[in-house]
Tab-separated table of C-alpha atoms and ligand atoms in Angstrom:
chain	number	residue	atom	x	y	z
A	1	UNK	CA	4.812	15.588	-3.206
A	2	UNK	CA	1.381	14.741	-1.921
A	3	UNK	CA	0.861	17.122	0.969
A	4	UNK	CA	-2.285	15.454	2.166
A	5	UNK	CA	-0.649	12.125	2.946
A	6	UNK	CA	0.743	11.785	6.467
A	7	UNK	CA	4.352	10.811	7.045
A	8	UNK	CA	4.974	7.142	6.315
A	9	UNK	CA	7.424	4.465	7.323
A	10	UNK	CA	7.321	1.698	4.747
A	11	UNK	CA	8.733	-1.654	5.779
A	12	UNK	CA	9.290	-4.162	2.993
A	13	UNK	CA	9.742	-7.746	4.119
A	14	UNK	CA	11.399	-9.733	1.347
A	15	UNK	CA	13.253	-6.586	0.280
A	16	UNK	CA	16.150	-8.440	-1.343
A	17	UNK	CA	13.818	-10.699	-3.327
A	18	UNK	CA	12.863	-10.722	-6.944
A	19	UNK	CA	9.481	-9.006	-6.508
A	20	UNK	CA	11.044	-6.098	-4.630
A	21	UNK	CA	13.711	-5.593	-7.294
A	22	UNK	CA	11.424	-5.972	-10.306
A	23	UNK	CA	8.227	-4.333	-9.076
A	24	UNK	CA	8.150	-2.779	-5.614
A	25	UNK	CA	11.184	-0.489	-5.702
A	26	UNK	CA	10.537	0.559	-9.318
A	27	UNK	CA	6.875	1.215	-8.441
A	28	UNK	CA	7.819	3.281	-5.408
A	29	UNK	CA	10.466	5.145	-7.364
A	30	UNK	CA	7.970	6.072	-10.084
A	31	UNK	CA	5.514	7.303	-7.466
A	32	UNK	CA	8.271	9.337	-5.820
A	33	UNK	CA	9.362	10.830	-9.108
A	34	UNK	CA	5.788	11.790	-9.963
A	35	UNK	CA	5.399	13.482	-6.558
A	36	UNK	CA	2.791	10.965	-5.435
A	37	UNK	CA	4.515	9.830	-2.243
A	38	UNK	CA	4.135	11.740	1.026
A	39	UNK	CA	6.528	14.579	1.770
A	40	UNK	CA	7.921	12.597	4.682
A	41	UNK	CA	8.616	8.940	4.099
A	42	UNK	CA	11.356	6.383	4.547
A	43	UNK	CA	11.648	2.817	3.320
A	44	UNK	CA	13.153	0.135	5.524
A	45	UNK	CA	13.985	-3.052	3.678
A	46	UNK	CA	13.936	-6.140	5.832
A	47	UNK	CA	14.728	-9.821	5.611
A	48	UNK	CA	16.523	-12.589	7.461
A	49	UNK	CA	19.874	-12.036	5.789
A	50	UNK	CA	21.731	-8.790	5.579
A	51	UNK	CA	22.580	-7.590	2.082
A	52	UNK	CA	25.593	-5.741	3.582
A	53	UNK	CA	25.763	-2.114	4.600
A	54	UNK	CA	22.945	0.333	3.835
A	55	UNK	CA	25.058	1.687	1.003
A	56	UNK	CA	25.450	-1.771	-0.453
A	57	UNK	CA	21.703	-2.331	-0.191
A	58	UNK	CA	21.034	1.010	-1.884
A	59	UNK	CA	23.385	0.003	-4.656
A	60	UNK	CA	21.368	-3.209	-5.141
A	61	UNK	CA	18.176	-1.177	-5.336
A	62	UNK	CA	19.869	1.201	-7.757
A	63	UNK	CA	20.949	-1.718	-9.983
A	64	UNK	CA	17.360	-2.978	-9.981
A	65	UNK	CA	16.120	0.476	-11.006
A	66	UNK	CA	18.698	0.616	-13.809
A	67	UNK	CA	17.365	-2.689	-15.109
A	68	UNK	CA	13.696	-1.802	-14.836
A	69	UNK	CA	13.270	1.970	-15.171
A	70	UNK	CA	16.538	2.396	-17.097
A	71	UNK	CA	16.978	5.552	-19.151
A	72	UNK	CA	13.966	7.244	-17.638
A	73	UNK	CA	15.674	7.539	-14.225
A	74	UNK	CA	15.953	11.120	-13.073
A	75	UNK	CA	19.224	11.545	-11.203
A	76	UNK	CA	17.918	13.989	-8.554
A	77	UNK	CA	14.810	11.917	-7.948
A	78	UNK	CA	16.772	8.700	-7.704
A	79	UNK	CA	19.277	10.202	-5.257
A	80	UNK	CA	16.492	11.504	-3.059
A	81	UNK	CA	14.696	8.141	-3.239
A	82	UNK	CA	17.781	6.073	-2.403
A	83	UNK	CA	18.638	8.451	0.440
A	84	UNK	CA	15.435	7.393	2.185
A	85	UNK	CA	16.185	3.664	1.993
A	86	UNK	CA	17.917	1.520	4.607
A	87	UNK	CA	17.951	-2.129	5.642
A	88	UNK	CA	17.354	-3.894	8.932
A	89	UNK	CA	17.535	-7.648	9.424
A	90	UNK	CA	14.604	-9.211	11.248
A	91	UNK	CA	12.945	-12.561	11.525
A	92	UNK	CA	9.885	-14.003	13.173
A	93	UNK	CA	11.796	-14.682	16.410
A	94	UNK	CA	13.509	-11.358	16.681
A	95	UNK	CA	12.112	-8.079	15.481
A	96	UNK	CA	13.403	-5.836	18.272
A	97	UNK	CA	16.019	-4.066	16.146
A	98	UNK	CA	13.506	-3.506	13.391
A	99	UNK	CA	10.961	-2.091	15.813
A	100	UNK	CA	13.607	0.252	17.224
A	101	UNK	CA	14.515	1.388	13.738
A	102	UNK	CA	10.894	2.085	12.821
A	103	UNK	CA	10.429	4.188	15.970
A	104	UNK	CA	13.634	6.055	15.371
A	105	UNK	CA	12.501	6.891	11.833
A	106	UNK	CA	9.154	8.095	13.166
A	107	UNK	CA	10.802	10.345	15.710
A	108	UNK	CA	12.942	11.854	12.995
A	109	UNK	CA	9.735	13.116	11.352
A	110	UNK	CA	8.824	14.893	14.547
A	111	UNK	CA	8.879	18.454	13.283
A	112	UNK	CA	6.531	21.330	12.500
A	113	UNK	CA	3.945	20.211	14.979
A	114	UNK	CA	3.717	16.675	13.604
A	115	UNK	CA	3.975	14.002	16.205
A	116	UNK	CA	4.904	10.361	15.911
A	117	UNK	CA	1.360	9.204	16.554
A	118	UNK	CA	0.476	10.784	13.169
A	119	UNK	CA	2.993	8.664	11.312
A	120	UNK	CA	1.513	5.783	9.377
A	121	UNK	CA	3.199	2.446	8.847
A	122	UNK	CA	2.949	0.438	5.665
A	123	UNK	CA	4.058	-3.147	6.240
A	124	UNK	CA	4.544	-5.053	2.983
A	125	UNK	CA	4.748	-8.801	3.506
A	126	UNK	CA	6.162	-10.521	0.455
A	127	UNK	CA	6.939	-13.827	2.165
A	128	UNK	CA	6.491	-17.551	1.541
A	129	UNK	CA	3.213	-18.872	3.030
A	130	UNK	CA	4.968	-20.723	5.859
A	131	UNK	CA	6.750	-17.571	7.012
A	132	UNK	CA	3.669	-15.360	7.002
A	133	UNK	CA	2.007	-16.250	10.294
A	134	UNK	CA	5.129	-16.204	12.492
A	135	UNK	CA	6.073	-12.834	11.012
A	136	UNK	CA	2.633	-11.400	11.724
A	137	UNK	CA	2.920	-12.624	15.316
A	138	UNK	CA	6.282	-10.854	15.611
A	139	UNK	CA	4.807	-7.596	14.276
A	140	UNK	CA	2.126	-7.820	16.913
A	141	UNK	CA	4.606	-8.563	19.730
A	142	UNK	CA	6.656	-5.544	18.736
A	143	UNK	CA	3.485	-3.385	18.471
A	144	UNK	CA	4.377	-2.573	14.886
A	145	UNK	CA	0.804	-3.178	13.755
A	146	UNK	CA	-0.421	0.015	15.436
A	147	UNK	CA	-1.237	2.686	12.844
A	148	UNK	CA	-0.278	0.167	10.175
A	149	UNK	CA	-1.644	-0.921	6.830
A	150	UNK	CA	-0.569	-4.441	6.112
A	151	UNK	CA	-0.101	-5.619	2.533
A	152	UNK	CA	-0.166	-9.385	2.112
A	153	UNK	CA	1.130	-11.072	-1.016
A	154	UNK	CA	-0.489	-14.212	-2.377
A	155	UNK	CA	-0.758	-17.151	-2.052
A	156	UNK	CA	-2.875	-16.619	1.052
A	157	UNK	CA	-2.095	-20.001	2.614
A	158	UNK	CA	-1.665	-23.244	0.725
A	159	UNK	CA	-5.155	-24.693	1.027
A	160	UNK	CA	-8.515	-23.914	2.572
A	161	UNK	CA	-7.463	-24.879	6.078
A	162	UNK	CA	-4.159	-23.014	6.148
A	163	UNK	CA	-5.744	-19.967	4.541
A	164	UNK	CA	-8.339	-19.893	7.308
A	165	UNK	CA	-5.602	-20.164	9.906
A	166	UNK	CA	-3.718	-17.317	8.261
A	167	UNK	CA	-6.846	-15.218	8.101
A	168	UNK	CA	-7.568	-15.807	11.780
A	169	UNK	CA	-3.961	-14.899	12.632
A	170	UNK	CA	-4.249	-11.666	10.654
A	171	UNK	CA	-7.569	-10.729	12.217
A	172	UNK	CA	-6.143	-11.456	15.628
A	173	UNK	CA	-3.684	-8.612	15.301
A	174	UNK	CA	-5.279	-6.065	12.964
A	175	UNK	CA	-8.732	-4.978	11.821
A	176	UNK	CA	-9.867	-6.081	8.387
A	177	UNK	CA	-9.729	-2.479	7.180
A	178	UNK	CA	-5.975	-2.471	7.799
A	179	UNK	CA	-5.453	-5.453	5.497
A	180	UNK	CA	-4.595	-5.195	1.803
A	181	UNK	CA	-4.489	-8.629	0.147
A	182	UNK	CA	-2.768	-7.855	-3.081
A	183	UNK	CA	-3.435	-9.492	-6.428
A	184	UNK	CA	-1.486	-7.361	-8.829
A	185	UNK	CA	-3.678	-8.272	-11.803
A	186	UNK	CA	-6.315	-6.005	-10.257
A	187	UNK	CA	-3.894	-3.108	-10.507
A	188	UNK	CA	-3.426	-3.492	-14.236
A	189	UNK	CA	-4.846	-0.690	-16.377
A	190	UNK	CA	-6.262	-3.161	-18.834
A	191	UNK	CA	-8.039	-5.126	-16.133
A	192	UNK	CA	-9.649	-2.021	-14.681
A	193	UNK	CA	-10.590	-1.084	-18.214
A	194	UNK	CA	-12.843	-4.176	-18.310
A	195	UNK	CA	-15.102	-2.290	-15.916
A	196	UNK	CA	-15.167	0.790	-18.137
A	197	UNK	CA	-15.865	-1.294	-21.178
A	198	UNK	CA	-18.651	-3.270	-19.548
A	199	UNK	CA	-20.466	-0.641	-17.595
A	200	UNK	CA	-19.920	2.559	-19.569
A	201	UNK	CA	-20.923	1.290	-23.002
A	202	UNK	CA	-24.469	0.768	-24.182
A	203	UNK	CA	-22.999	-1.328	-26.947
A	204	UNK	CA	-21.761	-4.062	-24.643
A	205	UNK	CA	-23.673	-3.897	-21.386
A	206	UNK	CA	-26.982	-5.276	-22.757
A	207	UNK	CA	-25.171	-8.118	-24.547
A	208	UNK	CA	-23.079	-9.230	-21.584
A	209	UNK	CA	-24.990	-12.417	-20.777
A	210	UNK	CA	-25.829	-15.950	-21.840
A	211	UNK	CA	-28.371	-14.780	-24.390
A	212	UNK	CA	-25.626	-13.205	-26.479
A	213	UNK	CA	-22.419	-14.852	-25.343
A	214	UNK	CA	-21.617	-18.449	-26.166
A	215	UNK	CA	-18.346	-18.884	-24.266
A	216	UNK	CA	-15.532	-16.961	-22.629
A	217	UNK	CA	-11.806	-17.666	-22.575
A	218	UNK	CA	-9.436	-16.270	-19.984
A	219	UNK	CA	-6.058	-17.210	-21.338
A	220	UNK	CA	-2.750	-16.277	-19.700
A	221	UNK	CA	0.039	-18.314	-21.303
A	222	UNK	CA	3.612	-17.428	-20.353
A	223	UNK	CA	6.842	-18.249	-22.198
A	224	UNK	CA	8.689	-17.789	-18.914
A	225	UNK	CA	9.802	-20.994	-17.182
A	226	UNK	CA	11.115	-21.135	-13.598
A	227	UNK	CA	13.775	-18.411	-13.688
A	228	UNK	CA	15.141	-19.544	-10.342
A	229	UNK	CA	11.705	-19.901	-8.716
A	230	UNK	CA	11.779	-23.718	-8.626
A	231	UNK	CA	11.521	-23.949	-4.881
A	232	UNK	CA	8.570	-21.514	-4.783
A	233	UNK	CA	6.822	-23.465	-7.522
A	234	UNK	CA	7.408	-26.811	-5.829
A	235	UNK	CA	5.425	-25.595	-2.825
A	236	UNK	CA	2.874	-23.616	-4.797
A	237	UNK	CA	2.194	-24.927	-8.309
A	238	UNK	CA	0.293	-23.226	-11.079
A	239	UNK	CA	-3.197	-23.735	-9.646
A	240	UNK	CA	-2.414	-21.693	-6.540
A	241	UNK	CA	0.072	-19.311	-8.144
A	242	UNK	CA	-2.098	-18.235	-11.046
A	243	UNK	CA	-5.551	-19.783	-11.241
A	244	UNK	CA	-7.189	-19.365	-7.841
A	245	UNK	CA	-5.711	-15.881	-7.717
A	246	UNK	CA	-5.109	-13.932	-10.949
A	247	UNK	CA	-7.342	-15.869	-13.333
A	248	UNK	CA	-10.254	-16.076	-10.905
A	249	UNK	CA	-9.978	-12.361	-10.209
A	250	UNK	CA	-10.190	-11.745	-13.955
A	251	UNK	CA	-13.223	-14.021	-14.027
A	252	UNK	CA	-14.719	-11.872	-11.282
A	253	UNK	CA	-14.334	-8.644	-13.273
A	254	UNK	CA	-15.611	-10.188	-16.484
A	255	UNK	CA	-18.623	-11.877	-14.964
A	256	UNK	CA	-19.851	-10.068	-11.858
A	257	UNK	CA	-23.093	-8.115	-11.719
A	258	UNK	CA	-23.081	-4.333	-11.956
A	259	UNK	CA	-21.607	-3.312	-8.572
A	260	UNK	CA	-23.589	0.003	-8.634
A	261	UNK	CA	-20.513	1.977	-7.790
A	262	UNK	CA	-16.797	1.458	-7.502
A	263	UNK	CA	-16.421	1.668	-3.770
A	264	UNK	CA	-14.668	-1.198	-2.076
A	265	UNK	CA	-17.773	-2.689	-0.533
A	266	UNK	CA	-19.805	-2.768	-3.735
A	267	UNK	CA	-17.023	-4.168	-5.909
A	268	UNK	CA	-15.981	-6.812	-3.407
A	269	UNK	CA	-19.601	-7.758	-2.642
A	270	UNK	CA	-20.261	-8.213	-6.359
A	271	UNK	CA	-17.156	-10.356	-6.770
A	272	UNK	CA	-17.921	-12.428	-3.672
A	273	UNK	CA	-21.467	-13.078	-4.929
A	274	UNK	CA	-20.118	-14.189	-8.273
A	275	UNK	CA	-17.586	-16.526	-6.687
A	276	UNK	CA	-20.380	-18.044	-4.572
A	277	UNK	CA	-22.144	-18.935	-7.822
A	278	UNK	CA	-19.237	-20.939	-9.287
A	279	UNK	CA	-20.487	-24.462	-9.921
A	280	UNK	CA	-18.382	-27.230	-8.334
A	281	UNK	CA	-15.646	-28.028	-10.845
A	282	UNK	CA	-15.993	-31.090	-13.033
A	283	UNK	CA	-12.769	-33.000	-12.389
A	284	UNK	CA	-12.904	-34.441	-15.906
A	285	UNK	CA	-12.808	-30.923	-17.370
A	286	UNK	CA	-9.602	-29.838	-15.656
A	287	UNK	CA	-6.213	-30.504	-17.243
A	288	UNK	CA	-2.934	-30.311	-15.347
A	289	UNK	CA	0.369	-30.300	-17.210
A	290	UNK	CA	4.085	-30.150	-16.500
A	291	UNK	CA	6.601	-29.005	-19.091
A	292	UNK	CA	9.342	-31.377	-20.172
A	293	UNK	CA	12.483	-30.421	-18.321
A	294	UNK	CA	10.725	-29.002	-15.239
A	295	UNK	CA	12.198	-31.787	-13.087
A	296	UNK	CA	15.710	-30.716	-14.122
A	297	UNK	CA	15.168	-27.160	-12.869
A	298	UNK	CA	17.089	-26.019	-9.814
A	299	UNK	CA	15.358	-26.919	-6.496
A	300	UNK	CA	12.811	-29.179	-8.220
A	301	UNK	CA	12.408	-32.823	-7.168
A	302	UNK	CA	13.352	-35.493	-9.732
A	303	UNK	CA	9.925	-37.057	-9.386
A	304	UNK	CA	7.945	-33.830	-8.914
A	305	UNK	CA	4.241	-34.035	-9.712
A	306	UNK	CA	3.759	-30.270	-9.431
A	307	UNK	CA	1.676	-28.742	-12.217
A	308	UNK	CA	3.143	-25.921	-14.288
A	309	UNK	CA	0.020	-25.684	-16.435
A	310	UNK	CA	-3.719	-25.666	-15.794
A	311	UNK	CA	-6.680	-25.478	-18.130
A	312	UNK	CA	-10.229	-25.821	-16.883
A	313	UNK	CA	-13.863	-25.279	-17.674
A	314	UNK	CA	-15.849	-23.243	-15.194
A	315	UNK	CA	-19.575	-22.530	-15.043
A	316	UNK	CA	-21.365	-19.817	-13.151
A	317	UNK	CA	-24.762	-20.848	-11.876
A	318	UNK	CA	-26.669	-17.604	-12.086
A	319	UNK	CA	-29.214	-16.194	-14.513
A	320	UNK	CA	-26.705	-14.125	-16.404
A	321	UNK	CA	-24.300	-16.953	-17.209
A	322	UNK	CA	-26.142	-20.239	-16.883
A	323	UNK	CA	-24.450	-22.901	-19.065
A	324	UNK	CA	-21.943	-20.517	-20.636
A	325	UNK	CA	-18.536	-22.201	-20.365
A	326	UNK	CA	-15.645	-20.080	-19.120
A	327	UNK	CA	-12.333	-21.601	-20.163
A	328	UNK	CA	-9.337	-20.681	-18.022
A	329	UNK	CA	-5.816	-21.549	-19.150
A	330	UNK	CA	-2.346	-20.600	-17.963
A	331	UNK	CA	1.067	-22.205	-17.777
A	332	UNK	CA	4.791	-21.753	-17.915
A	333	UNK	CA	7.146	-22.422	-20.849
A	334	UNK	CA	4.319	-22.088	-23.368
A	335	UNK	CA	4.383	-20.815	-26.939
A	336	UNK	CA	3.544	-17.171	-26.166
A	337	UNK	CA	3.140	-14.655	-23.357
A	338	UNK	CA	-0.324	-13.161	-23.526
A	339	UNK	CA	-3.178	-12.154	-21.252
A	340	UNK	CA	-6.194	-12.455	-23.443
A	341	UNK	CA	-9.876	-12.499	-22.628
A	342	UNK	CA	-12.137	-13.575	-25.477
A	343	UNK	CA	-15.918	-13.334	-25.416
A	344	UNK	CA	-17.411	-15.341	-28.228
A	345	UNK	CA	-20.869	-14.220	-29.342
A	346	UNK	CA	-23.604	-16.498	-30.553
A	347	UNK	CA	-24.393	-16.571	-34.251
A	348	UNK	CA	-27.694	-14.796	-34.964
A	349	UNK	CA	-30.669	-16.970	-35.898
A	350	UNK	CA	-31.112	-15.605	-39.390
A	351	UNK	CA	-31.389	-17.294	-42.708
A	352	UNK	CA	-30.663	-14.142	-44.712
A	353	UNK	CA	-26.988	-14.864	-45.044
A	354	UNK	CA	-26.274	-18.526	-45.311
A	355	UNK	CA	-23.203	-20.408	-46.265
A	356	UNK	CA	-19.645	-20.087	-45.100
A	357	UNK	CA	-19.201	-18.527	-41.674
A	358	UNK	CA	-15.838	-16.814	-41.769
A	359	UNK	CA	-15.162	-15.718	-38.223
A	360	UNK	CA	-17.433	-15.801	-35.236
A	361	UNK	CA	-18.012	-12.462	-33.502
A	362	UNK	CA	-15.424	-12.259	-30.794
A	363	UNK	CA	-14.610	-9.425	-28.459
A	364	UNK	CA	-10.962	-9.797	-27.542
A	365	UNK	CA	-9.358	-7.905	-24.699
A	366	UNK	CA	-5.577	-7.922	-24.685
A	367	UNK	CA	-4.533	-7.063	-21.168
A	368	UNK	CA	-1.195	-5.501	-22.040
A	369	UNK	CA	0.119	-2.356	-20.382
A	370	UNK	CA	-1.520	-0.434	-23.208
A	371	UNK	CA	-4.917	-2.119	-23.379
A	372	UNK	CA	-5.919	-3.327	-26.831
A	373	UNK	CA	-9.394	-4.371	-27.853
A	374	UNK	CA	-10.376	-6.194	-31.025
A	375	UNK	CA	-13.839	-7.057	-32.258
A	376	UNK	CA	-14.102	-9.629	-34.992
A	377	UNK	CA	-17.181	-9.183	-37.141
A	378	UNK	CA	-18.611	-10.633	-40.290
A	379	UNK	CA	-18.926	-8.256	-43.227
A	380	UNK	CA	-19.887	-8.401	-46.839
A	381	UNK	CA	-17.057	-9.305	-49.138
A	382	UNK	CA	-16.958	-6.362	-51.535
A	383	UNK	CA	-18.066	-7.562	-54.949
A	384	UNK	CA	-21.056	-8.748	-56.922
A	385	UNK	CA	-22.157	-11.512	-54.499
A	386	UNK	CA	-23.424	-11.490	-50.919
A	387	UNK	CA	-20.527	-13.574	-49.663
A	388	UNK	CA	-19.239	-12.925	-46.182
A	389	UNK	CA	-15.776	-12.234	-44.982
A	390	UNK	CA	-14.181	-11.642	-41.617
A	391	UNK	CA	-12.994	-8.218	-40.519
A	392	UNK	CA	-11.940	-6.585	-37.259
A	393	UNK	CA	-12.331	-3.335	-35.362
A	394	UNK	CA	-9.250	-2.519	-33.344
A	395	UNK	CA	-8.734	-0.086	-30.519
A	396	UNK	CA	-5.278	0.551	-29.152
A	397	UNK	CA	-5.701	2.719	-26.096
A	398	UNK	CA	-2.001	3.603	-25.926
A	399	UNK	CA	-2.151	5.165	-29.410
A	400	UNK	CA	-5.721	6.391	-29.347
A	401	UNK	CA	-5.497	8.065	-25.951
A	402	UNK	CA	-1.929	9.381	-26.049
A	403	UNK	CA	-2.330	11.746	-23.105
A	404	UNK	CA	-3.189	8.915	-20.708
A	405	UNK	CA	-0.739	8.341	-17.856
A	406	UNK	CA	-0.835	4.595	-17.251
A	407	UNK	CA	0.524	3.349	-13.946
A	408	UNK	CA	2.205	-0.029	-13.652
A	409	UNK	CA	0.096	-2.455	-11.576
A	410	UNK	CA	2.225	-2.414	-8.410
A	411	UNK	CA	2.715	1.329	-8.686
A	412	UNK	CA	-1.047	1.825	-8.815
A	413	UNK	CA	-1.741	-0.556	-5.946
A	414	UNK	CA	0.975	0.878	-3.711
A	415	UNK	CA	-0.570	4.290	-4.280
A	416	UNK	CA	-3.968	2.857	-3.366
A	417	UNK	CA	-2.558	1.510	-0.091
A	418	UNK	CA	-1.089	4.915	0.759
A	419	UNK	CA	-4.489	6.458	0.069
A	420	UNK	CA	-6.435	3.792	1.965
A	421	UNK	CA	-8.264	2.669	-1.204
A	422	UNK	CA	-9.170	-1.010	-1.054
A	423	UNK	CA	-11.431	-1.505	-4.076
A	424	UNK	CA	-8.757	-3.347	-6.033
A	425	UNK	CA	-7.664	-5.589	-3.163
A	426	UNK	CA	-9.316	-8.862	-2.268
A	427	UNK	CA	-11.423	-9.538	0.803
A	428	UNK	CA	-11.116	-12.607	3.001
A	429	UNK	CA	-14.504	-14.076	2.035
A	430	UNK	CA	-13.521	-13.990	-1.650
A	431	UNK	CA	-10.252	-15.727	-0.888
A	432	UNK	CA	-11.998	-18.312	1.269
A	433	UNK	CA	-14.570	-19.075	-1.414
A	434	UNK	CA	-11.899	-19.525	-4.097
A	435	UNK	CA	-10.073	-21.998	-1.856
A	436	UNK	CA	-13.353	-23.881	-1.442
A	437	UNK	CA	-13.673	-24.053	-5.219
A	438	UNK	CA	-10.188	-25.474	-5.814
A	439	UNK	CA	-9.808	-27.610	-2.681
A	440	UNK	CA	-11.233	-30.750	-4.410
A	441	UNK	CA	-8.421	-30.441	-6.975
A	442	UNK	CA	-5.846	-30.242	-4.196
A	443	UNK	CA	-7.367	-33.300	-2.490
A	444	UNK	CA	-7.543	-35.322	-5.675
A	445	UNK	CA	-5.366	-33.708	-8.349
A	446	UNK	CA	-5.866	-34.663	-11.988
A	447	UNK	CA	-3.033	-36.612	-13.590
A	448	UNK	CA	-0.212	-34.243	-14.517
A	449	UNK	CA	0.323	-34.594	-18.280
A	450	UNK	CA	3.668	-33.761	-19.866
A	451	UNK	CA	3.952	-31.065	-22.530
A	452	UNK	CA	6.714	-29.776	-24.722
A	453	UNK	CA	8.270	-26.434	-23.926
A	454	UNK	CA	7.087	-23.827	-26.413
A	455	UNK	CA	3.795	-25.659	-27.046
A	456	UNK	CA	0.239	-24.824	-25.981
A	457	UNK	CA	0.209	-27.446	-23.230
A	458	UNK	CA	-1.042	-31.029	-23.264
A	459	UNK	CA	-3.325	-32.063	-26.138
A	460	UNK	CA	-6.135	-32.690	-23.657
A	461	UNK	CA	-6.131	-28.982	-22.869
A	462	UNK	CA	-6.175	-27.997	-26.521
A	463	UNK	CA	-9.182	-30.312	-26.970
A	464	UNK	CA	-11.020	-28.855	-23.973
A	465	UNK	CA	-12.580	-26.114	-26.125
A	466	UNK	CA	-14.663	-27.665	-28.902
A	467	UNK	CA	-14.402	-24.664	-31.241
A	468	UNK	CA	-10.742	-24.114	-30.336
A	469	UNK	CA	-8.814	-21.612	-28.255
A	470	UNK	CA	-8.480	-18.146	-29.678
A	471	UNK	CA	-4.730	-18.276	-29.049
A	472	UNK	CA	-2.685	-21.053	-30.501
A	473	UNK	CA	-3.843	-20.828	-34.063
A	474	UNK	CA	-2.416	-17.775	-35.751
A	475	UNK	CA	-4.112	-15.202	-33.488
B	1	BG6	C1	2.921	-13.654	-10.404
B	1	BG6	C2	3.191	-15.144	-10.466
B	1	BG6	O1	1.995	-13.367	-9.397
B	1	BG6	O2	2.402	-13.230	-11.655
B	1	BG6	C3	4.146	-15.463	-11.592
B	1	BG6	O3	3.734	-15.574	-9.232
B	1	BG6	C4	3.647	-14.885	-12.902
B	1	BG6	O4	4.339	-16.870	-11.698
B	1	BG6	C5	3.296	-13.402	-12.737
B	1	BG6	O5	4.656	-15.039	-13.876
B	1	BG6	C6	2.636	-12.849	-13.982
B	1	BG6	O6	2.417	-11.475	-13.810
B	1	BG6	P1	2.587	-10.433	-14.993
B	1	BG6	O7	2.175	-9.134	-14.413
B	1	BG6	O8	4.023	-10.480	-15.404
B	1	BG6	O9	1.675	-10.936	-16.071
């Protein structure tokens, strides 16, 4: 147990949803099992519809833990964890019962000199965009925002205007330092490792610019299709779900200037400055796609024009990156599930070794749970001639640093919220700027091109990168 953390009441809105079952409860369980949660805490699940009695809700949570944590569940830890969980229905019009339940839980902590005004609230809002504002208004009416940290799941609005309205509504009821806009990609070990790689290595830091780097690919294909999320996708689409959020945040970490230190202000300032420098997108260099069969998915319109795939070229107008193309690609029902960042280096201006060029130098970051890094180099083909061949350095952090204790992204970010750490959360000016960047595509979307399931998207997207995507060949 973490003695230094005050007692907490955690309220999860959307507690019977997919995210709660797959990520939030498993993340909280792992923190509990590792003794990283406060000594005193309870979790109140909430939503519009009751999942049944508290015991039935606990059983649902338990089933989710069996599916996700599985054999690693510790029976004492899981019993203790489930014993702290209950459910209370609430909606934007009526939160009185929930508020009463929160206060009751706080009073129950009232022992050993602690008093309820020391109890902190963590309000986790995993809700569709349309439900967000009314729910925030309810939390304010019921005074649940006092002593609270509020975690907001993306998408933050549906366009520039609605995101500004949401932001104003949030700031109306809480201070910015109570707000945690979550983008779980920033909680991934491998994503945070980009910072270590860039700023702690003399090998890379001096080469991290347009003089050395020819292009960058940020490629997040997914084999996953809708999996019952048709209605969410119909109102969101791939551009909002993945690109203006996860992929742009990756772009931020890959491209921003040295933030000097890792405190929240420096990191978010550096990211915000980078996002300011994004050149207006060239409409002709953005490809939207929709996989064949998407319109037959549950809750999807027969004539839906929603994109399930996006590829685009992005430029950053600053001295470091001028005219270096950044290619972003992601989509559902594609040929592979990967999260791969590839920095392609320029070929040196030398005439010493002419002839065939086997493999350009590429630094490839695989953002898996165990980060993997590959560097493709050219080397001499052993033998009597000076012919070149391609070879690779590989680093597998999971194997090479076996005593590491990686945390899953949500687990890490939930811990950060408990500790009041906001470095890996996004700030409203970043979010606003990214909406500004993509708004022209919302106003005038590119034609949505069909693609086969299990492919690499429409041909136009494959052709977007003149020298080819790293993924999609045999990589
Ligand atoms: C979520 C998106 O935020 O991220 C999903 O809503 C996507 O559509 C998911 O599949 C990908 O996250 P991860 O961590 O599984 O790569």
